[in-house]
C-alpha angles and dihedrals in degrees: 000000000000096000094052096053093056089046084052095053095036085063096047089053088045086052094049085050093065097039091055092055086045116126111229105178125127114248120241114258110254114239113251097199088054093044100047114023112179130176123186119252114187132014118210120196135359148244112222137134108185148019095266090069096068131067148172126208099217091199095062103012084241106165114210120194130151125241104187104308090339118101103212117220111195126177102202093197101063094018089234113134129199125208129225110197115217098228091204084055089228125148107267102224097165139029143160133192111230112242095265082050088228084123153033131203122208144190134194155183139274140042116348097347123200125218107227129198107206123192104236095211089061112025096236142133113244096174148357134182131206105221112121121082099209110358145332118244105179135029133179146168123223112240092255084051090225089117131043117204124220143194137198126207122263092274093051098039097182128138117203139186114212125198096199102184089055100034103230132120093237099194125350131183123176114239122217098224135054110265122238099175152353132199124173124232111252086247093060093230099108154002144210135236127201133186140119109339082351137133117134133161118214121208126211106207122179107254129220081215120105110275091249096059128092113236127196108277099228116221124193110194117230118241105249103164111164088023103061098103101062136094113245109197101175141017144186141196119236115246127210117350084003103051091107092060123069114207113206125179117215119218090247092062100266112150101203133193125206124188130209083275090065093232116118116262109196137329155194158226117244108238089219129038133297110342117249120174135357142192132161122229110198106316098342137092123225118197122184108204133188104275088057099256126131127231128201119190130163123278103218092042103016083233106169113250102183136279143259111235106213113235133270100255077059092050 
């Protein structure tokens, strides 16, 4: 009996013993980011609304698009695509290639949005601006790429003219209709907005003010008479021998043609539905209409060439 008592305490103070060595301190939490590293790799899909959330970089046939607070980069020659984070995280809802195509400028939704300016070769951000109140619709680089133009949606009403390389809104107005497009003249002094009821020409004019002030954006309305009442939903400068014309396309098919004078020259019905979308390649007009067909016209007649049918996964 006796023997079995002193096995029984010989084990508790073996047992102490243990306990005592034991050490007791907490382990370090493992890194997640260094255990499970994970990249995206495709993106399926997109996100966008309108047509100012699409572009093309005619220099490389790079295609941009957003999916969520991802820019898509996709090269439709060899189907590989490339990624551009948003570092705020915020919806893109608008972007546009500069015309060297080194760089793209976004916008995007949600409280306090920035306009960002992103370098295409390495996939990083090289400069943003806070100037929006709810949400950017429209953005667009001059010809020269010194100025971005941006948009704000139809609560916010504010244009504004970013120079992005010095970071300063270099002239702003507020505009009385929603925006459904920009486009800058070849020259870079001015640029053309078009919406319901809408066309307007802005004017850049060199200011006596100092360089870091922000100085009224002058507009000057286009005489639409018979047409406004319509809806324009895109619009494009003239370039060469046409810089000094601006071609818009209405959403009930209508191909117009506005002079220096800012009055409408001449237009034209679309052969095919509503108008959607609209860019010139040389001396030619190309319209993208509702049944997916794509109409070219002249430029200095709006004469009708011929058409592209879509195709039939598109049908």
């Amino acid at each position: 009996m006796e023997r079995s008592n002193s096995t029984a305490k010989d084990g508790v103070s073996r047992r102490k013993r243990n306990f005592a060595n034991f050490n007791y301190r907490r382990r370090s939490r493992v890194n997640c980011a260094v255990q499970y590293n994970a990249e995206l790799g495709s993106v399926l899909g997109l996100t966008l609304k309108s047509n100012c959330a699409f572009a093309c970089d005619s220099n490389s046939a790079l295609l941009a698009y957003p999916a969520g607070c991802v820019i898509v980069l996709h090269n439709p020659r060899n189907g590989k695509q490339q990624f551009i984070f948003n570092p705020g995280q915020k919806t893109i809802t608008c972007l546009k290639f500069s015309c060297d195509g080194n760089f793209i400028a976004t916008g995007e939704s949600g409280h306090q949005p920035c306009v960002r300016v992103f370098s295409v070769s390495d996939r990083s951000q090289v400069a943003s601006v806070q100037s929006h109140k709810y949400g950017v619709s429209c953005v667009d680089f001059s010809p020269n790429s010194k100025y971005v133009i941006s948009i704000g949606y139809q609560h916010d009403n504010v244009i504004n003219v970013w120079d992005w390389k010095r970071n300063i809104i270099a002239a702003s107005n507020k505009v009385s209709t929603k925006v459904k497009s920009v486009a800058f003249s070849e020259c870079s002094n001015y640029f053309v907005t078009v919406g319901n009821r809408h066309v307007k020409f802005w004017y850049l004019e060199k200011a006596s003010t100092p360089d870091n002030c922000t100085v009224p954006l002058k507009g000057r309305s286009a005489i639409l008479e018979t047409l406004r009442n319509h809806m324009f939903c895109d619009v494009v400068c003239g370039v060469g021998a046409d810089s000094h014309l601006t071609f818009a396309i209405t959403r009930s098919g209508l191909l117009c043609q506005f002079n220096a004078k800012r009055t409408v020259a001449r237009h034209v019905e679309l052969k095919g539905t509503a108008g959607r979308t609209i860019c010139i390649i040389n001396d030619t007009i190309l319209c993208g209409s509702g049944n997916g067909y794509i109409y070219i016209y002249s430029t200095k007649t709006l004469d009708y060439m011929t058409e592209i049918a879509p195709p039939d996964i598109v049908q």
